[in-house]
Coordinates of N, CA and C in Angstrom, one line a residue:
M1 N -5.3 -14.5 -33.4 CA -4.3 -14.8 -32.5 C -4.4 -16.3 -32.0
S2 N -3.3 -16.9 -31.9 CA -3.3 -18.3 -31.4 C -3.6 -18.3 -29.9
S3 N -3.9 -19.5 -29.4 CA -4.3 -19.6 -28.0 C -3.1 -19.1 -27.1
E4 N -1.9 -19.3 -27.6 CA -0.7 -18.9 -26.8 C -0.6 -17.3 -26.6
T5 N -1.2 -16.6 -27.6 CA -1.0 -15.1 -27.6 C -2.4 -14.4 -27.4
S6 N -3.4 -15.2 -27.1 CA -4.7 -14.6 -27.0 C -5.0 -14.2 -25.6
L7 N -6.1 -13.5 -25.4 CA -6.5 -13.1 -24.1 C -7.5 -14.2 -23.5
N8 N -7.4 -15.3 -24.1 CA -8.3 -16.4 -23.6 C -7.4 -17.6 -23.2
P9 N -6.3 -17.4 -22.5 CA -5.6 -18.5 -22.0 C -6.4 -19.2 -20.9
K10 N -5.9 -20.3 -20.5 CA -6.6 -21.0 -19.4 C -6.8 -20.1 -18.2
L11 N -7.9 -20.0 -17.6 CA -8.1 -19.2 -16.4 C -8.8 -20.1 -15.4
E12 N -8.2 -20.1 -14.2 CA -8.7 -20.9 -13.1 C -10.2 -20.7 -12.9
E13 N -10.9 -21.9 -12.7 CA -12.4 -21.9 -12.7 C -13.1 -20.9 -11.8
G14 N -12.5 -20.7 -10.6 CA -13.1 -19.8 -9.6 C -13.1 -18.4 -10.1
W15 N -11.9 -18.0 -10.7 CA -11.7 -16.7 -11.2 C -12.6 -16.5 -12.5
K16 N -12.7 -17.5 -13.3 CA -13.5 -17.5 -14.5 C -14.9 -17.1 -14.2
K17 N -15.4 -17.7 -13.1 CA -16.8 -17.5 -12.7 C -16.9 -16.1 -12.1
A18 N -16.0 -15.7 -11.2 CA -16.0 -14.4 -10.6 C -15.9 -13.2 -11.6
L19 N -15.2 -13.5 -12.7 CA -15.0 -12.4 -13.6 C -15.7 -12.6 -15.0
A20 N -16.6 -13.5 -15.0 CA -17.3 -13.8 -16.3 C -17.9 -12.6 -16.9
E21 N -18.5 -11.7 -16.1 CA -19.2 -10.5 -16.7 C -18.1 -9.6 -17.3
E22 N -17.0 -9.5 -16.7 CA -15.9 -8.6 -17.2 C -15.4 -9.1 -18.6
F23 N -15.2 -10.5 -18.6 CA -14.6 -11.0 -19.9 C -15.6 -10.9 -21.0
G24 N -16.9 -10.8 -20.7 CA -17.9 -10.6 -21.8 C -18.1 -9.1 -22.1
A25 N -17.5 -8.2 -21.4 CA -17.8 -6.8 -21.6 C -17.1 -6.2 -22.8
E26 N -17.6 -5.1 -23.3 CA -17.1 -4.4 -24.5 C -15.6 -4.0 -24.3
Y27 N -15.3 -3.5 -23.1 CA -14.0 -3.0 -22.9 C -12.9 -4.1 -23.0
M28 N -13.3 -5.3 -22.6 CA -12.3 -6.4 -22.7 C -12.1 -6.8 -24.2
K29 N -13.2 -6.7 -25.0 CA -13.1 -7.0 -26.4 C -12.2 -6.0 -27.1
E30 N -12.3 -4.7 -26.7 CA -11.5 -3.7 -27.2 C -10.0 -3.9 -26.8
L31 N -9.8 -4.2 -25.5 CA -8.5 -4.4 -25.0 C -7.8 -5.6 -25.8
K32 N -8.5 -6.6 -26.0 CA -8.0 -7.8 -26.7 C -7.6 -7.4 -28.1
K33 N -8.4 -6.6 -28.7 CA -8.2 -6.1 -30.1 C -6.9 -5.3 -30.2
K34 N -6.7 -4.4 -29.2 CA -5.6 -3.5 -29.2 C -4.3 -4.3 -29.0
L35 N -4.3 -5.3 -28.1 CA -3.2 -6.1 -27.8 C -2.8 -6.9 -29.0
A36 N -3.8 -7.4 -29.7 CA -3.6 -8.2 -30.9 C -2.9 -7.4 -32.0
E37 N -3.4 -6.2 -32.1 CA -2.8 -5.3 -33.1 C -1.3 -5.0 -32.8
E38 N -1.1 -4.7 -31.5 CA 0.3 -4.5 -31.1 C 1.2 -5.7 -31.4
L39 N 0.7 -6.9 -31.0 CA 1.5 -8.1 -31.3 C 1.8 -8.3 -32.8
E40 N 0.7 -8.1 -33.5 CA 0.8 -8.3 -35.0 C 1.8 -7.3 -35.7
S41 N 1.9 -6.1 -35.1 CA 2.8 -5.1 -35.7 C 4.2 -5.3 -35.2
G42 N 4.4 -6.3 -34.4 CA 5.8 -6.6 -34.0 C 6.2 -6.0 -32.6
V43 N 5.3 -5.4 -31.9 CA 5.6 -4.8 -30.6 C 5.8 -5.9 -29.6
I44 N 6.9 -5.8 -28.8 CA 7.1 -6.8 -27.8 C 6.4 -6.4 -26.5
L45 N 5.6 -7.4 -26.0 CA 4.8 -7.1 -24.8 C 5.3 -8.0 -23.7
Y46 N 5.3 -7.5 -22.4 CA 5.6 -8.3 -21.3 C 4.4 -8.3 -20.3
P47 N 4.1 -9.4 -19.6 CA 4.8 -10.7 -19.7 C 4.4 -11.4 -21.0
P48 N 5.1 -12.6 -21.3 CA 4.6 -13.3 -22.5 C 3.1 -13.6 -22.4
P49 N 2.4 -13.5 -23.5 CA 0.9 -13.6 -23.4 C 0.4 -14.8 -22.6
K50 N 1.0 -15.9 -22.6 CA 0.5 -17.1 -21.9 C 0.7 -16.9 -20.4
Q51 N 1.5 -15.9 -19.9 CA 1.7 -15.7 -18.5 C 0.9 -14.5 -18.0
I52 N 0.1 -13.9 -18.8 CA -0.7 -12.7 -18.4 C -1.5 -12.9 -17.2
F53 N -2.2 -14.1 -17.1 CA -3.1 -14.4 -16.0 C -2.4 -15.3 -14.9
N54 N -1.1 -15.3 -14.9 CA -0.4 -16.1 -13.9 C -0.9 -16.0 -12.5
A55 N -1.1 -14.7 -12.1 CA -1.5 -14.5 -10.7 C -2.8 -15.2 -10.3
F56 N -3.8 -15.2 -11.3 CA -5.0 -15.8 -11.1 C -4.9 -17.4 -11.1
N57 N -4.1 -17.8 -12.0 CA -3.9 -19.3 -12.1 C -3.2 -19.9 -11.0
L58 N -2.2 -19.2 -10.4 CA -1.4 -19.8 -9.3 C -2.1 -19.7 -8.0
T59 N -3.0 -18.7 -7.9 CA -3.7 -18.5 -6.6 C -5.3 -18.5 -6.9
P60 N -5.9 -19.7 -6.9 CA -7.3 -19.8 -7.2 C -8.2 -18.8 -6.3
F61 N -9.3 -18.4 -6.8 CA -10.2 -17.5 -6.2 C -10.5 -17.9 -4.7
D62 N -10.8 -19.2 -4.5 CA -11.2 -19.6 -3.2 C -10.1 -19.8 -2.2
K63 N -8.8 -19.7 -2.7 CA -7.6 -19.9 -1.9 C -6.9 -18.6 -1.5
V64 N -7.4 -17.5 -2.0 CA -6.7 -16.2 -1.7 C -6.9 -15.9 -0.3
K65 N -5.7 -15.6 0.4 CA -5.8 -15.1 1.8 C -5.1 -13.8 2.0
V66 N -4.2 -13.5 1.0 CA -3.5 -12.2 1.1 C -3.4 -11.6 -0.4
V67 N -3.5 -10.3 -0.5 CA -3.4 -9.7 -1.8 C -2.3 -8.6 -1.7
I68 N -1.3 -8.8 -2.6 CA -0.2 -7.7 -2.7 C -0.4 -7.1 -4.1
L69 N -0.7 -5.8 -4.0 CA -1.0 -5.1 -5.3 C 0.1 -4.3 -5.8
G70 N 0.5 -4.6 -7.1 CA 1.5 -3.8 -7.8 C 0.8 -2.9 -8.8
Q71 N 1.6 -2.2 -9.5 CA 1.1 -1.2 -10.5 C 1.1 -1.8 -11.9
D72 N 2.2 -2.0 -12.5 CA 2.2 -2.7 -13.8 C 3.5 -3.6 -14.0
P73 N 3.5 -4.4 -14.9 CA 4.7 -5.4 -15.0 C 6.0 -4.7 -15.2
Y74 N 7.1 -5.4 -14.8 CA 8.4 -5.0 -15.2 C 8.5 -4.9 -16.7
H75 N 9.2 -3.9 -17.2 CA 9.3 -3.7 -18.6 C 10.6 -4.1 -19.3
G76 N 11.5 -4.7 -18.4 CA 12.8 -5.2 -19.0 C 12.7 -6.6 -19.5
K77 N 13.5 -7.0 -20.4 CA 13.5 -8.4 -21.0 C 13.6 -9.4 -19.9
G78 N 12.7 -10.4 -19.9 CA 12.8 -11.6 -19.1 C 12.4 -11.4 -17.6
Q79 N 11.9 -10.2 -17.3 CA 11.6 -9.9 -15.8 C 10.2 -10.3 -15.5
A80 N 9.2 -9.8 -16.3 CA 7.8 -10.0 -15.9 C 7.3 -11.4 -16.2
H81 N 6.6 -12.0 -15.2 CA 6.0 -13.3 -15.5 C 4.6 -13.4 -14.9
G82 N 4.0 -12.3 -14.8 CA 2.5 -12.3 -14.4 C 2.3 -12.2 -12.9
L83 N 3.3 -12.0 -12.1 CA 3.1 -11.8 -10.6 C 3.7 -10.5 -10.2
S84 N 3.0 -9.7 -9.4 CA 3.5 -8.4 -9.0 C 4.8 -8.6 -8.1
F85 N 5.8 -7.8 -8.3 CA 7.1 -7.8 -7.6 C 8.0 -8.9 -7.9
S86 N 7.5 -10.0 -8.5 CA 8.2 -11.2 -8.7 C 9.0 -11.2 -10.1
V87 N 10.1 -12.0 -10.1 CA 10.8 -12.2 -11.4 C 11.1 -13.7 -11.5
P88 N 11.2 -14.2 -12.7 CA 11.5 -15.7 -12.8 C 12.9 -16.0 -12.2
G89 N 13.0 -17.3 -11.8 CA 14.3 -17.8 -11.2 C 15.4 -17.5 -12.2
G90 N 16.6 -17.1 -11.6 CA 17.7 -16.8 -12.4 C 17.8 -15.3 -12.8
V91 N 16.8 -14.5 -12.5 CA 16.8 -13.1 -12.8 C 17.0 -12.4 -11.5
T92 N 17.9 -11.4 -11.5 CA 18.3 -10.6 -10.3 C 17.0 -9.9 -9.7
P93 N 16.7 -10.1 -8.5 CA 15.6 -9.4 -7.9 C 15.7 -7.9 -8.0
P94 N 14.7 -7.2 -8.5 CA 14.7 -5.7 -8.6 C 14.8 -5.1 -7.2
P95 N 15.2 -3.8 -7.1 CA 15.3 -3.1 -5.9 C 14.1 -3.2 -4.9
S96 N 12.9 -3.0 -5.4 CA 11.7 -3.0 -4.6 C 11.6 -4.4 -3.9
L97 N 11.8 -5.4 -4.6 CA 11.8 -6.8 -4.0 C 12.9 -7.0 -3.0
G98 N 14.0 -6.5 -3.3 CA 15.1 -6.5 -2.3 C 14.7 -5.9 -1.0
N99 N 14.0 -4.7 -1.1 CA 13.6 -4.1 0.1 C 12.5 -4.8 0.8
I100 N 11.6 -5.5 0.1 CA 10.6 -6.4 0.7 C 11.3 -7.5 1.5
Y101 N 12.3 -8.1 0.9 CA 13.1 -9.1 1.6 C 13.7 -8.6 2.9
K102 N 14.3 -7.4 2.8 CA 14.9 -6.8 4.0 C 13.9 -6.6 5.1
E103 N 12.7 -6.2 4.8 CA 11.6 -6.0 5.8 C 11.2 -7.3 6.4
I104 N 11.1 -8.3 5.5 CA 10.7 -9.7 6.0 C 11.7 -10.2 7.0
E105 N 13.0 -10.0 6.7 CA 14.0 -10.5 7.6 C 14.0 -9.8 8.9
S106 N 13.8 -8.4 8.8 CA 13.8 -7.7 10.1 C 12.6 -7.9 10.9
D107 N 11.4 -8.1 10.2 CA 10.2 -8.3 10.9 C 10.0 -9.6 11.5
L108 N 10.5 -10.7 10.8 CA 10.2 -12.1 11.2 C 11.5 -12.8 11.8
G109 N 12.6 -12.1 11.6 CA 13.9 -12.8 12.0 C 14.2 -14.0 11.2
V110 N 13.8 -14.1 10.0 CA 14.1 -15.3 9.1 C 15.1 -14.9 8.1
K111 N 15.8 -15.9 7.5 CA 16.8 -15.7 6.5 C 16.1 -15.9 5.1
I112 N 16.4 -15.0 4.2 CA 15.8 -15.2 2.9 C 16.9 -15.3 1.8
D113 N 16.7 -16.1 0.8 CA 17.7 -16.2 -0.3 C 17.4 -15.0 -1.2
K114 N 18.3 -14.0 -1.0 CA 18.0 -12.7 -1.7 C 18.4 -12.8 -3.2
T115 N 19.0 -14.0 -3.6 CA 19.3 -14.1 -5.0 C 18.1 -14.6 -5.8
N116 N 17.1 -15.1 -5.1 CA 15.9 -15.7 -5.8 C 14.7 -14.7 -5.7
G117 N 14.3 -14.2 -6.9 CA 13.2 -13.3 -6.9 C 11.9 -13.9 -7.4
N118 N 11.9 -15.2 -7.5 CA 10.6 -15.9 -7.9 C 9.7 -16.1 -6.8
L119 N 8.5 -15.5 -6.8 CA 7.6 -15.5 -5.6 C 6.5 -16.5 -5.8
E120 N 6.7 -17.5 -6.7 CA 5.6 -18.5 -7.0 C 5.2 -19.2 -5.7
G121 N 6.2 -19.4 -4.8 CA 5.9 -20.1 -3.5 C 4.9 -19.3 -2.7
W122 N 5.0 -18.0 -2.8 CA 3.9 -17.2 -2.0 C 2.6 -17.4 -2.7
A123 N 2.6 -17.3 -4.0 CA 1.3 -17.4 -4.8 C 0.6 -18.8 -4.5
K124 N 1.4 -19.8 -4.4 CA 0.8 -21.2 -4.1 C 0.4 -21.3 -2.7
Q125 N 0.8 -20.4 -1.8 CA 0.3 -20.4 -0.4 C -1.0 -19.5 -0.3
G126 N -1.4 -18.9 -1.3 CA -2.6 -18.0 -1.2 C -2.4 -16.6 -1.3
V127 N -1.2 -16.2 -1.7 CA -0.9 -14.7 -1.8 C -1.1 -14.3 -3.2
L128 N -2.1 -13.5 -3.5 CA -2.4 -13.1 -4.9 C -1.5 -11.9 -5.2
L129 N -0.6 -12.1 -6.1 CA 0.4 -11.1 -6.5 C -0.1 -10.4 -7.8
L130 N -1.0 -9.4 -7.5 CA -1.8 -8.9 -8.6 C -1.3 -7.5 -9.0
N131 N -0.9 -7.3 -10.3 CA -0.7 -6.0 -10.9 C -2.0 -5.4 -11.3
A132 N -2.2 -4.1 -11.1 CA -3.4 -3.5 -11.6 C -3.5 -3.4 -13.1
I133 N -2.3 -3.3 -13.7 CA -2.2 -3.4 -15.2 C -1.5 -4.6 -15.5
L134 N -2.0 -5.5 -16.4 CA -1.4 -6.8 -16.6 C -0.4 -6.9 -17.7
T135 N -0.3 -5.9 -18.6 CA 0.7 -6.0 -19.7 C 1.4 -4.6 -19.8
V136 N 2.6 -4.7 -20.5 CA 3.4 -3.5 -20.7 C 4.2 -3.6 -22.0
R137 N 4.4 -2.5 -22.7 CA 5.3 -2.6 -23.9 C 6.8 -2.7 -23.4
A138 N 7.6 -3.4 -24.1 CA 9.0 -3.5 -23.7 C 9.6 -2.1 -23.5
N139 N 10.4 -2.0 -22.4 CA 11.1 -0.7 -22.1 C 10.3 0.5 -22.1
S140 N 9.0 0.4 -21.8 CA 8.1 1.5 -21.8 C 7.1 1.4 -20.6
P141 N 7.6 1.8 -19.4 CA 6.7 1.7 -18.2 C 5.4 2.4 -18.3
A142 N 4.3 1.7 -17.8 CA 3.0 2.2 -17.7 C 2.4 2.5 -19.1
S143 N 2.9 1.8 -20.2 CA 2.5 2.0 -21.5 C 1.1 1.5 -21.8
H144 N 0.6 0.6 -20.9 CA -0.8 0.1 -21.1 C -1.7 0.6 -20.0
R145 N -1.4 1.7 -19.5 CA -2.3 2.3 -18.5 C -3.6 2.8 -19.3
D146 N -4.7 2.7 -18.6 CA -6.0 3.1 -19.2 C -6.4 2.3 -20.5
L147 N -5.8 1.2 -20.6 CA -6.2 0.3 -21.8 C -7.4 -0.5 -21.4
G148 N -7.7 -0.6 -20.1 CA -8.9 -1.4 -19.7 C -8.5 -2.4 -18.6
W149 N -7.2 -2.7 -18.4 CA -6.8 -3.7 -17.4 C -7.3 -3.3 -16.0
E150 N -7.2 -2.0 -15.7 CA -7.6 -1.5 -14.4 C -9.1 -1.9 -14.0
K151 N -9.9 -1.9 -15.0 CA -11.3 -2.2 -14.8 C -11.4 -3.7 -14.4
L152 N -10.7 -4.6 -15.1 CA -10.7 -6.0 -14.8 C -10.1 -6.3 -13.4
T153 N -9.0 -5.6 -13.1 CA -8.4 -5.9 -11.8 C -9.1 -5.3 -10.6
N154 N -9.8 -4.1 -10.9 CA -10.7 -3.6 -9.8 C -11.8 -4.5 -9.5
A155 N -12.3 -5.1 -10.6 CA -13.5 -6.1 -10.5 C -13.0 -7.3 -9.7
A156 N -11.7 -7.7 -9.9 CA -11.2 -8.9 -9.2 C -11.1 -8.5 -7.7
I157 N -10.6 -7.3 -7.3 CA -10.5 -6.9 -5.9 C -11.8 -6.9 -5.3
K158 N -12.8 -6.3 -6.0 CA -14.2 -6.2 -5.5 C -14.8 -7.5 -5.3
A159 N -14.6 -8.4 -6.2 CA -15.1 -9.8 -6.1 C -14.6 -10.5 -4.9
L160 N -13.3 -10.3 -4.6 CA -12.7 -10.9 -3.4 C -13.4 -10.3 -2.2
S161 N -13.5 -9.0 -2.2 CA -14.1 -8.3 -1.0 C -15.5 -8.7 -0.8
D162 N -16.3 -8.8 -1.8 CA -17.7 -9.1 -1.7 C -18.0 -10.6 -1.4
K163 N -17.2 -11.5 -2.0 CA -17.6 -12.9 -1.9 C -16.8 -13.7 -0.9
R164 N -15.7 -13.1 -0.4 CA -14.8 -13.9 0.5 C -14.8 -13.1 1.8
E165 N -14.1 -13.7 2.8 CA -13.9 -12.9 4.1 C -12.5 -13.2 4.6
H166 N -12.0 -12.3 5.5 CA -10.8 -12.5 6.2 C -9.6 -12.6 5.3
I167 N -9.5 -11.7 4.3 CA -8.4 -11.6 3.4 C -7.6 -10.4 3.9
V168 N -6.2 -10.5 3.8 CA -5.4 -9.3 4.1 C -5.0 -8.6 2.8
F169 N -5.3 -7.3 2.7 CA -4.9 -6.6 1.5 C -3.7 -5.7 1.9
L170 N -2.6 -5.9 1.3 CA -1.4 -5.1 1.5 C -1.3 -4.0 0.5
L171 N -1.5 -2.8 0.9 CA -1.5 -1.6 -0.1 C -0.3 -0.8 0.2
W172 N 0.7 -0.9 -0.7 CA 2.0 -0.2 -0.6 C 2.1 0.9 -1.6
G173 N 2.1 2.2 -1.1 CA 2.2 3.3 -2.0 C 0.9 3.9 -2.4
K174 N 0.9 5.1 -2.9 CA -0.3 5.8 -3.2 C -1.2 5.1 -4.2
F175 N -0.6 4.6 -5.3 CA -1.4 3.9 -6.3 C -2.2 2.8 -5.7
A176 N -1.6 1.9 -5.0 CA -2.3 0.8 -4.4 C -3.3 1.2 -3.4
Q177 N -3.0 2.3 -2.6 CA -4.0 2.7 -1.6 C -5.2 3.3 -2.2
E178 N -5.2 3.7 -3.4 CA -6.4 4.2 -4.1 C -7.5 3.1 -4.2
K179 N -7.0 1.8 -4.1 CA -7.9 0.7 -4.3 C -8.7 0.4 -3.0
E180 N -8.3 1.1 -1.9 CA -9.0 0.8 -0.6 C -10.5 0.9 -0.7
V181 N -11.0 1.8 -1.5 CA -12.4 2.1 -1.6 C -13.2 0.8 -2.1
L182 N -12.5 -0.1 -2.7 CA -13.1 -1.3 -3.3 C -13.3 -2.4 -2.2
I183 N -12.7 -2.2 -1.0 CA -12.6 -3.3 0.0 C -13.5 -3.0 1.2
N184 N -14.2 -4.0 1.6 CA -15.1 -3.9 2.8 C -14.2 -4.2 4.0
K185 N -13.9 -3.2 4.7 CA -13.0 -3.3 5.9 C -13.6 -3.9 7.1
S186 N -14.9 -4.1 7.1 CA -15.5 -4.8 8.2 C -15.3 -6.3 8.2
K187 N -14.9 -6.8 7.0 CA -14.6 -8.3 7.0 C -13.3 -8.7 6.4
H188 N -12.5 -7.7 6.1 CA -11.1 -7.9 5.7 C -10.1 -7.0 6.4
L189 N -8.9 -7.3 6.4 CA -7.8 -6.4 7.0 C -7.1 -5.7 5.9
V190 N -7.0 -4.4 6.0 CA -6.3 -3.6 5.0 C -5.1 -3.0 5.8
L191 N -3.9 -3.3 5.3 CA -2.6 -2.7 5.8 C -2.0 -1.8 4.8
K192 N -1.6 -0.6 5.2 CA -1.1 0.4 4.3 C 0.3 0.8 4.7
A193 N 1.2 1.1 3.7 CA 2.5 1.6 4.0 C 3.1 2.2 2.8
A194 N 4.2 2.9 2.9 CA 4.9 3.4 1.7 C 5.3 2.3 0.8
H195 N 5.6 2.7 -0.5 CA 6.0 1.7 -1.5 C 7.4 1.2 -1.2
P196 N 7.7 0.0 -1.4 CA 9.1 -0.5 -1.1 C 10.2 -0.1 -2.1
S197 N 9.9 0.8 -3.0 CA 10.9 1.2 -3.9 C 12.0 2.0 -3.2
P198 N 13.2 2.0 -3.7 CA 14.3 2.7 -3.0 C 14.0 4.2 -2.8
Y199 N 13.1 4.8 -3.5 CA 12.7 6.2 -3.4 C 11.9 6.4 -2.1
S200 N 11.1 5.4 -1.7 CA 10.2 5.7 -0.6 C 10.2 4.7 0.5
A201 N 11.0 3.6 0.4 CA 11.0 2.5 1.5 C 11.3 3.1 2.8
S202 N 12.2 4.1 2.9 CA 12.6 4.7 4.2 C 11.5 5.6 4.8
S203 N 10.5 5.9 4.0 CA 9.4 6.8 4.5 C 8.2 6.0 5.1
G204 N 8.4 4.8 5.5 CA 7.3 4.1 6.2 C 7.1 2.6 5.7
F205 N 7.9 2.2 4.7 CA 7.8 0.7 4.4 C 8.7 -0.1 5.4
F206 N 9.9 0.4 5.5 CA 10.8 -0.3 6.5 C 10.2 -0.1 7.9
G207 N 10.0 -1.2 8.6 CA 9.4 -1.1 10.0 C 7.9 -1.2 10.0
C208 N 7.3 -1.4 8.8 CA 5.8 -1.5 8.8 C 5.3 -2.8 9.4
K209 N 6.1 -3.8 9.5 CA 5.8 -5.1 10.1 C 4.6 -5.8 9.5
H210 N 4.3 -5.6 8.2 CA 3.1 -6.1 7.5 C 3.1 -7.6 7.5
F211 N 4.3 -8.3 7.5 CA 4.4 -9.7 7.3 C 4.0 -10.4 8.6
S212 N 4.4 -9.9 9.8 CA 4.0 -10.5 11.0 C 2.5 -10.2 11.3
K213 N 2.1 -8.9 11.0 CA 0.7 -8.5 11.2 C -0.2 -9.4 10.3
T214 N 0.2 -9.7 9.1 CA -0.6 -10.6 8.2 C -0.8 -11.9 8.9
N215 N 0.4 -12.5 9.3 CA 0.3 -13.9 9.9 C -0.5 -13.9 11.2
D216 N -0.4 -12.9 12.0 CA -1.2 -12.8 13.2 C -2.7 -12.8 12.9
Y217 N -3.1 -12.1 11.9 CA -4.5 -12.0 11.5 C -5.0 -13.3 10.9
L218 N -4.1 -13.9 10.1 CA -4.5 -15.2 9.5 C -4.7 -16.3 10.6
L219 N -3.8 -16.3 11.6 CA -3.9 -17.3 12.7 C -5.2 -17.0 13.5
K220 N -5.4 -15.7 13.7 CA -6.6 -15.3 14.5 C -7.9 -15.7 13.8
T221 N -7.9 -15.7 12.5 CA -9.1 -16.1 11.7 C -9.1 -17.5 11.3
G222 N -8.2 -18.3 11.9 CA -8.3 -19.8 11.7 C -7.6 -20.2 10.4
Q223 N -6.7 -19.4 9.8 CA -6.0 -19.8 8.6 C -4.6 -20.1 8.8
E224 N -4.0 -20.7 7.8 CA -2.5 -21.1 7.9 C -1.7 -19.8 7.6
P225 N -0.7 -19.5 8.5 CA 0.1 -18.3 8.2 C 0.9 -18.6 6.9
V226 N 1.4 -17.5 6.3 CA 2.3 -17.6 5.1 C 3.7 -17.9 5.5
D227 N 4.4 -18.8 4.9 CA 5.8 -19.0 5.1 C 6.5 -18.0 4.1
W228 N 6.8 -16.8 4.6 CA 7.4 -15.7 3.7 C 8.8 -16.0 3.3
A229 N 9.5 -17.0 4.0 CA 10.8 -17.3 3.5 C 10.8 -18.3 2.4
R230 N 9.6 -18.8 2.1 CA 9.5 -19.8 1.0 C 9.0 -19.1 -0.3
A231 N 10.0 -18.7 -1.1 CA 9.6 -17.9 -2.3 C 9.1 -18.9 -3.4
S232 N 10.0 -19.6 -4.0 CA 9.5 -20.5 -5.1 C 9.6 -22.0 -4.7

């Protein structure tokens, strides 16, 4: 595989160090092999391979102050670019992201450009937009579940919990909430709510006020609050 399509694209130094053991593990070699086989047989994978580690590269290990955990990448053409809930500029924001925007507006009283679904601006402010599974086959949701990605991303969450302090973990929905066991709540803030998808947003995501609660905690711990209205 070329460097563009391999599992060895550039990885931010802090993350490289934090996850060195994982990248050397047998399961990652197996994962790399399976993805290589799929690509070689003509299977279309999302996001494009060079964007698989976007979340890590846009939000260095030492700069993470908030984690928003998603499940796996969008499986439609042109949607996934390596950040949970985010889509590239020019792509219509999916319904879950639309609901996230609604909650931000109601929580903070700010105006958001709802036509822009690119959340790189959050990532650059220290919001790690991490999917538990980092790749997916085109038009086949959760097709890379149990391939090994969950081990890597669990290790990433645990590394943040162990080596950093005062991070806010936003766990939306049952899947994300299962990761709570990896987090040391005596030195981090964990906020839980329903998933923002249209099926569950009314069951506790709307009105959760996670964005103001996050900023209150960041200020209280001497950190810069996130400008949630600044997406890209």
